[in-house]
Structure formats: structure tokens, C-alpha cells
Short mmCIF file of C-alpha atoms in Angstrom, two decimals:
data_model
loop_
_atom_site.label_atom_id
_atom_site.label_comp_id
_atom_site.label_asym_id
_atom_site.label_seq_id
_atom_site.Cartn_x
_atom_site.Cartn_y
_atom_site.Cartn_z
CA UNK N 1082 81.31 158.23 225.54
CA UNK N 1083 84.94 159.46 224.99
CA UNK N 1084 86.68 160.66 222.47
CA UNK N 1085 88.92 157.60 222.54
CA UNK N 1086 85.98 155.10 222.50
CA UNK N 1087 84.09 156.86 220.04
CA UNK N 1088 83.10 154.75 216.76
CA UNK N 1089 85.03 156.39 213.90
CA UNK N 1090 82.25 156.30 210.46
CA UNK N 1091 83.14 156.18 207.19
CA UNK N 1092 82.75 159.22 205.56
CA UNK N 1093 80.86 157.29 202.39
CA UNK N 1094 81.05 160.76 199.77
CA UNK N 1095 84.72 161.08 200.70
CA UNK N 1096 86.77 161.00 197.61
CA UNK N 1097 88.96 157.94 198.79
CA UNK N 1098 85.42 155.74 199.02
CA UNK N 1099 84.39 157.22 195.50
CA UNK N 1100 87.52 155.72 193.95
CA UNK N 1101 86.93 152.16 196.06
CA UNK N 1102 84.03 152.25 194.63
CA UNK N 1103 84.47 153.13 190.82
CA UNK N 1104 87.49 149.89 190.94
CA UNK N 1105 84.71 147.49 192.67
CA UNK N 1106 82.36 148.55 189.91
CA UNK N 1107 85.07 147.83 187.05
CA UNK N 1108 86.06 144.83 188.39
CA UNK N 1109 82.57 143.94 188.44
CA UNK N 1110 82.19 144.99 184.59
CA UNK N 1111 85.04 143.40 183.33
CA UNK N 1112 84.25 139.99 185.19
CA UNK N 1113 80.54 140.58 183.68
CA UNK N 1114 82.39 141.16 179.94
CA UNK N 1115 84.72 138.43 180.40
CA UNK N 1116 81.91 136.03 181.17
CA UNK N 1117 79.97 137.02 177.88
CA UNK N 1118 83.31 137.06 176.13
CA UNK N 1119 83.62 133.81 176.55
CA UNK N 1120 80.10 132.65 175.88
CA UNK N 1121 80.14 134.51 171.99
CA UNK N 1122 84.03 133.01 171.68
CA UNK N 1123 81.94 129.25 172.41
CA UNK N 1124 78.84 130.02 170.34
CA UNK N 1125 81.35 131.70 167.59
CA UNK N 1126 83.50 127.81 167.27
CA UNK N 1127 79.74 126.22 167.57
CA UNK N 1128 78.27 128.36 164.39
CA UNK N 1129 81.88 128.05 162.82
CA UNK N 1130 81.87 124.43 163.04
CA UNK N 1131 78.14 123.95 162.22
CA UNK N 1132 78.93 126.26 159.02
CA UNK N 1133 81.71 124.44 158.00
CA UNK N 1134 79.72 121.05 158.23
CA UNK N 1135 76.52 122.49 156.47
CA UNK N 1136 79.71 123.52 153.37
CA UNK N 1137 81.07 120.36 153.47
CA UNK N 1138 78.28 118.17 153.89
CA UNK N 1139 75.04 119.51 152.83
CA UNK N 1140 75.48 118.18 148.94
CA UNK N 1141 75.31 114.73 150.32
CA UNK N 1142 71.79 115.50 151.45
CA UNK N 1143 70.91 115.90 147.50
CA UNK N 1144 71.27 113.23 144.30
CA UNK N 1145 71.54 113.73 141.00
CA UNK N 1146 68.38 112.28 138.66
CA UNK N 1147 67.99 112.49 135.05
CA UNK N 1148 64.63 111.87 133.60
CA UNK N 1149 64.49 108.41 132.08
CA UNK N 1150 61.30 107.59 129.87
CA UNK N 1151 61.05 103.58 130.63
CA UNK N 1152 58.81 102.06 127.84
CA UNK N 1153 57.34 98.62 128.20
CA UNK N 1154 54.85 98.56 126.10
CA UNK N 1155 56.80 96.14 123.70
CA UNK N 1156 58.88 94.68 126.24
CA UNK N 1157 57.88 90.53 126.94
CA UNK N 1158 57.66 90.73 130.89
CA UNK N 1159 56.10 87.79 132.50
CA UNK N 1160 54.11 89.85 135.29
CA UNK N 1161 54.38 86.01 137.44
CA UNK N 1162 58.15 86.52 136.84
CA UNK N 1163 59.48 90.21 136.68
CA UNK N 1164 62.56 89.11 137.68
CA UNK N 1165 63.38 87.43 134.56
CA UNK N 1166 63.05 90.06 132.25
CA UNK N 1167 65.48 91.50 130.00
CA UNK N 1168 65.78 94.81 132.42
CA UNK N 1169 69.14 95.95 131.33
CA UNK N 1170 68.37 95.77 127.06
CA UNK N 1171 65.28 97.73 128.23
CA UNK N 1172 66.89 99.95 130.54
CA UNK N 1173 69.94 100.63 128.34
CA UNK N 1174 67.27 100.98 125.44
CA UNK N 1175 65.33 104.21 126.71
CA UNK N 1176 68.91 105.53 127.58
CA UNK N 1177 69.87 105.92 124.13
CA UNK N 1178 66.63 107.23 123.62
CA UNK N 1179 68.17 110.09 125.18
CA UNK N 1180 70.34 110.48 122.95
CA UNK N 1181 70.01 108.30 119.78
CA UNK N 1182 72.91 109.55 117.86
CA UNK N 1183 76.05 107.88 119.98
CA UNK N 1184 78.29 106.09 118.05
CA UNK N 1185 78.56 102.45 119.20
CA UNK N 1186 82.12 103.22 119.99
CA UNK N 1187 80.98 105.70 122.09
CA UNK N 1188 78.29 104.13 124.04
CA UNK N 1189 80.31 102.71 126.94
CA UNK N 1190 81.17 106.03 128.20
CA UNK N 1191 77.85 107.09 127.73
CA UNK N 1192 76.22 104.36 130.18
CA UNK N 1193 78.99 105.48 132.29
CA UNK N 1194 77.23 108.53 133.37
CA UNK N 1195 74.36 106.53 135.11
CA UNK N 1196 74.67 104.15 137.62
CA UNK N 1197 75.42 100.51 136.48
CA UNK N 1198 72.12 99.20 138.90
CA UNK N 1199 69.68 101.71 136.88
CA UNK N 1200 68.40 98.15 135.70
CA UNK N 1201 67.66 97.21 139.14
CA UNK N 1202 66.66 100.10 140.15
CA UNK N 1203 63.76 99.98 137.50
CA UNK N 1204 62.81 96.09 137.76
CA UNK N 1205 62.57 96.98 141.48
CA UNK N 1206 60.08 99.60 140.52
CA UNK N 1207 58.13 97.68 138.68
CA UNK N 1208 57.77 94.72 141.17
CA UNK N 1209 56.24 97.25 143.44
CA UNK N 1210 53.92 98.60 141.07
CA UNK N 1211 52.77 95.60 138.73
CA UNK N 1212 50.73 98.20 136.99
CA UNK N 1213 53.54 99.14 135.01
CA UNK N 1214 53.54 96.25 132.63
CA UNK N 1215 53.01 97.34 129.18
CA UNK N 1216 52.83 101.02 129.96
CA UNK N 1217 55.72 103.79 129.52
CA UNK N 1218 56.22 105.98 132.62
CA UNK N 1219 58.96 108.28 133.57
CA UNK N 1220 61.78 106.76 136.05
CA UNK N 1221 64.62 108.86 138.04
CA UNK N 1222 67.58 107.15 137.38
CA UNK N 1223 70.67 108.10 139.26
CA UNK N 1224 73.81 109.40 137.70
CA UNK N 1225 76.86 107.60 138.54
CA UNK N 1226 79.03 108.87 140.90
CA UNK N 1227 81.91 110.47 139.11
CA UNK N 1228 78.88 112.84 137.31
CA UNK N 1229 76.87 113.41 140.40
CA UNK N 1230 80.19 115.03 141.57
CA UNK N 1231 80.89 116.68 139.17
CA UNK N 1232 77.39 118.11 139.04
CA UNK N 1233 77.24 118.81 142.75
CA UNK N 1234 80.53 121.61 141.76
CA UNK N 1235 83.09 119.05 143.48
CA UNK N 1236 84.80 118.22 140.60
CA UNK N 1237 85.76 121.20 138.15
CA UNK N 1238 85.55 121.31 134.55
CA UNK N 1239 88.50 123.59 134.22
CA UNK N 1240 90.50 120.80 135.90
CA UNK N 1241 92.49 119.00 133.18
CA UNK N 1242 90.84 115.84 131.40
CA UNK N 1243 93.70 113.56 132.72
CA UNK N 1244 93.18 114.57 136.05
CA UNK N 1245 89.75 114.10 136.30
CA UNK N 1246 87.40 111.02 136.39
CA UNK N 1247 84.71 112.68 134.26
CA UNK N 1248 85.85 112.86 130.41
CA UNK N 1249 84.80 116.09 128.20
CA UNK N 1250 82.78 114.15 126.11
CA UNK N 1251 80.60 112.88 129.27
CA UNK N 1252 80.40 116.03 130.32
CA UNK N 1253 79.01 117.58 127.21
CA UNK N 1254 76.68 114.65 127.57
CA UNK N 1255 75.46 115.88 130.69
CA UNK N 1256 75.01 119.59 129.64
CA UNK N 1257 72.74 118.49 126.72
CA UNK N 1258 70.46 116.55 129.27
CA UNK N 1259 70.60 119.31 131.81
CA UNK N 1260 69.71 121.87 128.86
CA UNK N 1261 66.40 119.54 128.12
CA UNK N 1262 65.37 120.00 131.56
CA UNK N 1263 65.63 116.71 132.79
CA UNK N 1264 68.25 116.71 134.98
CA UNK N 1265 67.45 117.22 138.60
CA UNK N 1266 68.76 117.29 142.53
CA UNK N 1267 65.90 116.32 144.64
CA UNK N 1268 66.52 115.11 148.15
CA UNK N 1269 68.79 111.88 148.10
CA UNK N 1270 66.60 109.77 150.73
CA UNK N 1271 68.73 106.74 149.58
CA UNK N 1272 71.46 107.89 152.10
CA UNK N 1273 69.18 107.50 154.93
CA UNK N 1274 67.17 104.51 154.10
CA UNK N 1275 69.57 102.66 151.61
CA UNK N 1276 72.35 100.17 152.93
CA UNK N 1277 76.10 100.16 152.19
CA UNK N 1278 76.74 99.09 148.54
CA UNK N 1279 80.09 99.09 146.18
CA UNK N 1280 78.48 102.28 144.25
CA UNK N 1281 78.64 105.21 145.67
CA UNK N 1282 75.43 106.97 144.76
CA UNK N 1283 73.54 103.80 145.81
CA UNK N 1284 75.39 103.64 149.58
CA UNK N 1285 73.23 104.58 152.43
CA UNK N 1286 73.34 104.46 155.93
CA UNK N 1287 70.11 102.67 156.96
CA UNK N 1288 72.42 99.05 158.02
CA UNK N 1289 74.65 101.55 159.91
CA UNK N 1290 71.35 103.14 162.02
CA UNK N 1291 69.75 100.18 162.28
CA UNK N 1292 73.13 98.45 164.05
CA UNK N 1293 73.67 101.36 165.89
CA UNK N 1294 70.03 101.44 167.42
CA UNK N 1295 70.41 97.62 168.74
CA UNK N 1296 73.61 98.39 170.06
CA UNK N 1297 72.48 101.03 172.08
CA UNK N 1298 69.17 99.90 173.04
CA UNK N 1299 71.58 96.59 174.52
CA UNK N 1300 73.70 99.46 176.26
CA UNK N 1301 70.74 101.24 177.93
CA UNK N 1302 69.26 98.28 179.16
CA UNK N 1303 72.52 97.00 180.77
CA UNK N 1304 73.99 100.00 181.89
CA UNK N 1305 71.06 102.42 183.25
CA UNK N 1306 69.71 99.82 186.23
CA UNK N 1307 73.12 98.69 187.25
CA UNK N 1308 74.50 101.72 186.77
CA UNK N 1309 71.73 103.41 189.10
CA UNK N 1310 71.27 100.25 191.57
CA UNK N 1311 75.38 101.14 191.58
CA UNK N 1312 75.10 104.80 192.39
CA UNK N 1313 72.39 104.14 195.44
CA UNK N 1314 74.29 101.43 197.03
CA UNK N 1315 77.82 103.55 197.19
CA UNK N 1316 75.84 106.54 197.96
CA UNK N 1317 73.18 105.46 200.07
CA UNK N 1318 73.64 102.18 201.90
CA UNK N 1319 77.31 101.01 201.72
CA UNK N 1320 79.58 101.69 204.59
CA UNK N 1321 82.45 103.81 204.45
CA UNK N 1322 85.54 101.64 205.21
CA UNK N 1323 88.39 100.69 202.87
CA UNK N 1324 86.90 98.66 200.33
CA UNK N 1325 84.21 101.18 199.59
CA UNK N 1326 87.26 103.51 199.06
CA UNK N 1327 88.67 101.58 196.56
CA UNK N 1328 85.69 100.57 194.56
CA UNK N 1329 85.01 104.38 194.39
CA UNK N 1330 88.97 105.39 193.02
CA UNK N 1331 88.22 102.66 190.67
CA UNK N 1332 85.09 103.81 189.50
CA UNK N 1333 86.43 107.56 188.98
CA UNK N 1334 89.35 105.67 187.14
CA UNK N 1335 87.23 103.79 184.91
CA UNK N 1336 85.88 106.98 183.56
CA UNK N 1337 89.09 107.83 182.26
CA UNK N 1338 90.06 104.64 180.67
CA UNK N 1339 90.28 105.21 176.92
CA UNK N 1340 87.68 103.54 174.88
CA UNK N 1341 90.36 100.96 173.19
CA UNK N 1342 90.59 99.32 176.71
CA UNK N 1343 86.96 98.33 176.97
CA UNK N 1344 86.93 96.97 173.36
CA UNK N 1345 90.09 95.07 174.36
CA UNK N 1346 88.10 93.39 177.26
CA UNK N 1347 85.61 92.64 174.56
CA UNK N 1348 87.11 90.70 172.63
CA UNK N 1349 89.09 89.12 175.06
CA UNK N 1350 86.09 88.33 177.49
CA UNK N 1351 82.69 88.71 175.29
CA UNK N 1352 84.43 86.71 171.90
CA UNK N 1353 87.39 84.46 172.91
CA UNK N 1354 86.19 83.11 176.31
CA UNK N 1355 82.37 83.66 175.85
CA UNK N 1356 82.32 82.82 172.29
CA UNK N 1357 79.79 85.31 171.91
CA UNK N 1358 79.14 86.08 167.72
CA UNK N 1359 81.77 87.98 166.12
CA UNK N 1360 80.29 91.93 164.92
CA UNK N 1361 76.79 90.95 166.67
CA UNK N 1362 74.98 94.46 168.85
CA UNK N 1363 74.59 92.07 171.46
CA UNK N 1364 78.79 92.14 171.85
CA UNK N 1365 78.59 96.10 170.89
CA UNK N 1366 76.20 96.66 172.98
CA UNK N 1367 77.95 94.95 175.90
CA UNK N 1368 81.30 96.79 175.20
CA UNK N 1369 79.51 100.46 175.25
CA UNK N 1370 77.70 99.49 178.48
CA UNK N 1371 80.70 98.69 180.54
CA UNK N 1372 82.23 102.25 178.89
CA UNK N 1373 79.29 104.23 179.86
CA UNK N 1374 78.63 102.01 183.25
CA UNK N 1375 81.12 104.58 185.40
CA UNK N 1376 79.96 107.93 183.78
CA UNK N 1377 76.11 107.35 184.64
CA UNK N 1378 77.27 105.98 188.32
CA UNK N 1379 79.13 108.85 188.55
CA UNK N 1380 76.22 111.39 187.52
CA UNK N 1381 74.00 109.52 189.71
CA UNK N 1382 75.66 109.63 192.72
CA UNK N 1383 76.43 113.31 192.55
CA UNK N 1384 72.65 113.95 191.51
CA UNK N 1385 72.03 111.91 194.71
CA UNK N 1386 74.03 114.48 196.86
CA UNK N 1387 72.24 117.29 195.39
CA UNK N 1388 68.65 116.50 197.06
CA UNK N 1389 68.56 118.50 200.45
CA UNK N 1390 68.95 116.44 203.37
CA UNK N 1391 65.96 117.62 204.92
CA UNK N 1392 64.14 115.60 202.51
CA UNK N 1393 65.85 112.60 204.03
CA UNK N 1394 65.20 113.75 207.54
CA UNK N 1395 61.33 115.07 206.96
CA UNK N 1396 60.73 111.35 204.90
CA UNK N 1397 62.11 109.38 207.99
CA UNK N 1398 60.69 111.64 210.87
CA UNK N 1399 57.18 110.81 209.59
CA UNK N 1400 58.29 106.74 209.83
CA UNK N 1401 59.06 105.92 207.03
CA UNK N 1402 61.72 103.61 206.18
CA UNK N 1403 64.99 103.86 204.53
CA UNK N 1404 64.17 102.43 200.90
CA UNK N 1405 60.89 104.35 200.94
CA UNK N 1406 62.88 107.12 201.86
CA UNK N 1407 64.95 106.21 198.50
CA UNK N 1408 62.01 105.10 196.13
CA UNK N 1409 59.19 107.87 196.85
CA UNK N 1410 61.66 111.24 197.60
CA UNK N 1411 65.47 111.22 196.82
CA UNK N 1412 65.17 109.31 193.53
CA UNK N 1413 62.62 110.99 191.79
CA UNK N 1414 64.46 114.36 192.78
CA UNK N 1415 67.56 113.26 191.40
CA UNK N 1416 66.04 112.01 188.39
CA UNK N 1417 66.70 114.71 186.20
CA UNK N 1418 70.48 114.65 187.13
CA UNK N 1419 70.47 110.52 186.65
CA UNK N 1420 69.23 111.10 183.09
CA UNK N 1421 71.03 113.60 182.46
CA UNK N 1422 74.44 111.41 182.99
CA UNK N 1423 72.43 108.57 181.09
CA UNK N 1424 72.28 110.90 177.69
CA UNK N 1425 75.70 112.18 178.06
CA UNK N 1426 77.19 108.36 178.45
CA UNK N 1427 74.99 106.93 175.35
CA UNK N 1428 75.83 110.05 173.41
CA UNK N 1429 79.56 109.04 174.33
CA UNK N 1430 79.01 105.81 173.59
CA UNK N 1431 76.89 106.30 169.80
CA UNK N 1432 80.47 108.30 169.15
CA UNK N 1433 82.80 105.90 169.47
CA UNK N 1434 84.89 103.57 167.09
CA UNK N 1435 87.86 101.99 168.74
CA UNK N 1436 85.56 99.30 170.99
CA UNK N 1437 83.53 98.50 167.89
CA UNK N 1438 86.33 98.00 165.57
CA UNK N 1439 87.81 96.01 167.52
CA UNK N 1440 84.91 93.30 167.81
CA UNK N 1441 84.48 93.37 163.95
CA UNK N 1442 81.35 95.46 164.54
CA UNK N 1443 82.18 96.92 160.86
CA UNK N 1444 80.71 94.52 158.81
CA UNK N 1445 79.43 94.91 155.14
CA UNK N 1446 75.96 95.03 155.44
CA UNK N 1447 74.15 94.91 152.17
CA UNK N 1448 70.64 94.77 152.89
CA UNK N 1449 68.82 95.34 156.46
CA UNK N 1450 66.36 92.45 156.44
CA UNK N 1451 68.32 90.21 158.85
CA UNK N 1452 69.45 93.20 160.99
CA UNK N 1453 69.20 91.85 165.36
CA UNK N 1454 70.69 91.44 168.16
CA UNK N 1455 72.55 88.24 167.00
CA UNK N 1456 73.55 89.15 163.24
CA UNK N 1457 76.46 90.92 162.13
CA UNK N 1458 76.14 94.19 161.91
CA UNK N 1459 78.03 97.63 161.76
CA UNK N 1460 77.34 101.28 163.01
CA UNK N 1461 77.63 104.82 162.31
CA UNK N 1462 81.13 105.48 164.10
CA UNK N 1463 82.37 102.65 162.07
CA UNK N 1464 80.38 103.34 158.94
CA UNK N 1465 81.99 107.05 158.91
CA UNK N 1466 85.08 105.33 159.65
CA UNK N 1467 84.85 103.21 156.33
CA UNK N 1468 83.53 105.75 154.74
CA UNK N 1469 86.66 108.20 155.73
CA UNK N 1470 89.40 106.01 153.09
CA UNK N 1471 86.46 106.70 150.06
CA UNK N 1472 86.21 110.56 149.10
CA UNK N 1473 83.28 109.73 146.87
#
């Protein structure tokens, strides 16, 4: 070969292929730094934001209890009617046993430290546990909630008297009982299986859960069939012509319709025309599923295009047919992905407020016993919501 056709090779130790080399290997460093950069940036917001919660929030996981000893040995309690017993002379009784030397004068702001349904609380007790009757036994009551706060650090005794809602004199109440060892902080379960009430340190969230559970339950079972039968049509069987098109840009538009939208539809459709019951999780349920309809039919259909075509081809070269094709290969393939969309639409959906407020799903629910699909009813977005204009 000549000279002129020869194959010129680069010389691969030559100082100019060094220097192409060291910049290929930086850029590959910093692209590999910038990637982890931005991972610890996201996981620093995530711990910063979980921290800040755990601060904020983690004395609300904890109540306040002082020590009561309940005697009812010389207490007149019909055991074939506990409820008609003198609870609150009794109750307010082994209080002062606490501290027997209050003034009369004084004694209003004393009860004030506990809460005002410590009678309840006890004749509740005691209707579980019959046993009780004519026996003294030892009874957590509550503290009310100006002194749970204050004992929980949120409000300051160094604050001045007329700025606070807990006096000097109940607080040196307070140090006395916490001095005799009888005040203590165990885990407040009442938040988590207790129902709204007007007093604070009795309010719990069980009617919000409970509403929030039907609700969703409703939305699952409306929106995860259609929304899959949906997906596999458009993807699967439906032609591709012009009205295909369109349902498809609507469907991608849906997605991005705020959440006030659907809960206007609600109670336009679902309350005025249906006359469906006014803050029932049937209704809820109904508004979340047509919000979280497009996100899972989106999610399905591109969990749909992710299963190789081969499968397809392999499933229908052997003879088999296009809905076994469908039901025994694609869709348990894309399964994963279809679920996938399903949790992130119904975790979407447990988060919002707007839809639910405006079909009255915020209801004061004072008791769980009547909780369903039909019954009025509230739920955690909402409940938080309430919750938000009451700092206690």
C-alpha cells in the first residue's frame, strides 16, 4: 500500500491523547459527584423535614396523667345502674384528696388543671370493670389542656401571668404533684383511638381514620378496574384515529386538573343532581376516584409499553389469542408498574382537602359507632385542616 493510502493510527501515549483523556475522566467525575450531590442535597431536605416534624410533633404522641386514688368504698353505686351515680362529687372528692388544704375560693382553679370529663372518664372505667364497686384503685386522670402544655415545655413559666393561660398558683399546684411522683407522660393512645371532642386532651383521630379508610376503600374499588380496563383498551385494543386522540389529551389533562375541580363536580353531580348524602365516604370516595382515575390510567398504560414486544409476538406465534395474550403475559408483567401508579394516586388522594371540603366531608364526629359508607363522616386531610385554626 502507498504512502497516501496508508491508515494513519493514533499514537494512544502521545501527550495530546493523555490530556483527551484526563478531561473525559473529569467530566466523568464531576457528572459522578454531581449525581451524588444531588442525592445527599434530597436525603439532607428529607432528614431536615422528618427532624423538624419529630420537634414539632412528637409531644403529641405523649399525655399528661396524674395519679388519682378513686375510692368507692363509701360511695352508693347501684352496680345495675353505674350510670347514675354521683361520679363527679366522687371524682372531685379524691381530687382534693390531693391536696386537702385548698381554700374553697380556690378550688375552681384547682379542678381546672384536670380535664372537666375526669368524671366520665372514671364511670367509664368502672362500667368496664364492675369489679370496682366498693374498692379504691388508682385512676390516670388527664390534665387539662392548658397544664398538659405547659408540662410538655410549650408554654413557659417565665412568660408573664397575663399572657399565659396557666396561672402561678396552678402551676405551683402542679409542681407539688409532680414532686410526689405522681405525675406522668405515658403514651397518649387517646389520639389514635379517641374521636374529635371540644377538649383538647380528649380529641383523637380514630373518626378521622376510620372516614378516611371507607373513603378510600370506595376509591380503590372504583378507580383500580376502570382505571386498568381504561389503560388496556387505549393501549391495547382501541384504534388509533381521532377520537382516540382526544380521549388520550383529555386524559393527560385530567391529571393536571387541580383537586378543587373534581370536588366541584361532586357536589354539583354526586349531591345536587344525585342527591347522594351530604359528608357520606360513599360521595368522598367517589370524588377521589375520579381524581386518581387518570393518574393510574396513565401508569398503566406506560407500564403496558414497558413489556417487550416479543412477549406479544412469542404469546401469539404459539396460537394464542389476543386477550390471552393480555390476561396470562403482558398484564402480569406490567403489574408491578399498574400498582405502582395505584399507590401513588391513593396516596394523592388520602392527601387531599379541597374535594372533601367541599362535600361537607368535615363533619364533627363524636363517637365512631355509626361510622359507614352512608353516615357522615370526616377524614384526616380535613381533620388536620380543623385542627390547623386550634394551636392546642
Amino acid at each position: 500500500m502507498s504512502d497516501a493510502g496508508a491508515i494513519t493510527r493514533p499514537n494512544w501515549k502521545s501527550p495530546e491523547m493523555a490530556a483527551r483523556r484526563r478531561k473525559r475522566y473529569a467530566a466523568d467525575r464531576r457528572l459522578r459527584w454531581m449525581g451524588l450531590g444531588a442525592i445527599t442535597f434530597a436525603i439532607g431536605f428529607l432528614v431536615i423535614l422528618v427532624a423538624s416534624l419529630l420537634n414539632t410533633g412528637a409531644s403529641a404522641f405523649v399525655q399528661t396523667k396524674v395519679s388519682v386514688p378513686i375510692d368507692l368504698s363509701t360511695a352508693e353505686i347501684n352496680p345495675d345502674d353505674i350510670m347514675g351515680g354521683s361520679w363527679r362529687s366522687i371524682v372531685r372528692g379524691s381530687l382534693l384528696q390531693l391536696e386537702p388544704d385548698i381554700p374553697r375560693s380556690d378550688r375552681r382553679a384547682y379542678f381546672a388543671i384536670f380535664t372537666s370529663s375526669a368524671p366520665f372518664l372514671v364511670r367509664d372505667h368502672v362500667i368496664e370493670n364492675p369489679h370496682l364497686i366498693g374498692q379504691k384503685f388508682d385512676f390516670k386522670v388527664p390534665l387539662s389542656d392548658p397544664l398538659d402544655q405547659f408540662a410538655k415545655g410549650q408554654i413557659s413559666r417565665d412568660t408573664p401571668e397575663d399572657r399565659r393561660r396557666v396561672s402561678n398558683q396552678q402551676i405551683e399546684w402542679f409542681d407539688k404533684l409532680e414532686a410526689e411522683g405522681i405525675v406522668s407522660k405515658p403514651f397518649n393512645w387517646a389520639l389514635l383511638f379517641n374521636s374529635d371532642s371540644r377538649f383538647p386532651e380528649l380529641a383523637g383521630l380514630a373518626g378521622a381514620i376510620s372516614g378516611s379508610f371507607w373513603a378510600l376503600l370506595v376509591c380503590f374499588l372504583i378507580s383500580f378496574p376502570i382505571g386498568i380496563a381504561a389503560a388496556i383498551y387505549l393501549e391495547e385494543f382501541a384504534p388509533k384515529n381521532r377520537y382516540t386522540d382526544i380521549i388520550e389529551v383529555n386524559i393527560n389533562n385530567l391529571a393536571a386538573v387541580p383537586s378543587v375541580v373534581f370536588g366541584l363536580l361532586g357536589l354539583a353531580v354526586f349531591l345536587n343532581f344525585m342527591g347522594l348524602p351530604r359528608s357520606a365516604p360513599l360521595v368522598g370516595g367517589m370524588v377521589l376516584s375520579l381524581m386518581t382515575l387518570p393518574t393510574i390510567i396513565v401508569a398503566t398504560r406506560a407500564a403496558l409499553k414497558a413489556v417487550p414486544p416479543s412477549i406479544r409476538e412469542a404469546a401469539l406465534g404459539v396460537g394464542a389469542s389476543k386477550h390471552e395474550v393480555m390476561g396470562h403475559h403482558v398484564l402480569p408483567l406490567a403489574m408491578p408498574g399498574i400498582l405502582t401508579g395505584t399507590i401513588i394516586g391513593l396516596a394523592q388522594a388520602l392527601g387531599e382537602t379541597a374535594p372533601l371540603l367541599l362535600i361537607g366531608m368535615n363533619a364533627f364526629i363524636p363517637s365512631i359507632e355509626n361510622v359507614g359508607l352512608m353516615q357522615p363522616a370526616t377524614a384526616l386531610p380535613t381533620q388536620i385542616f380543623a385542627w390547623g385554626d386550634s394551636p392546642e
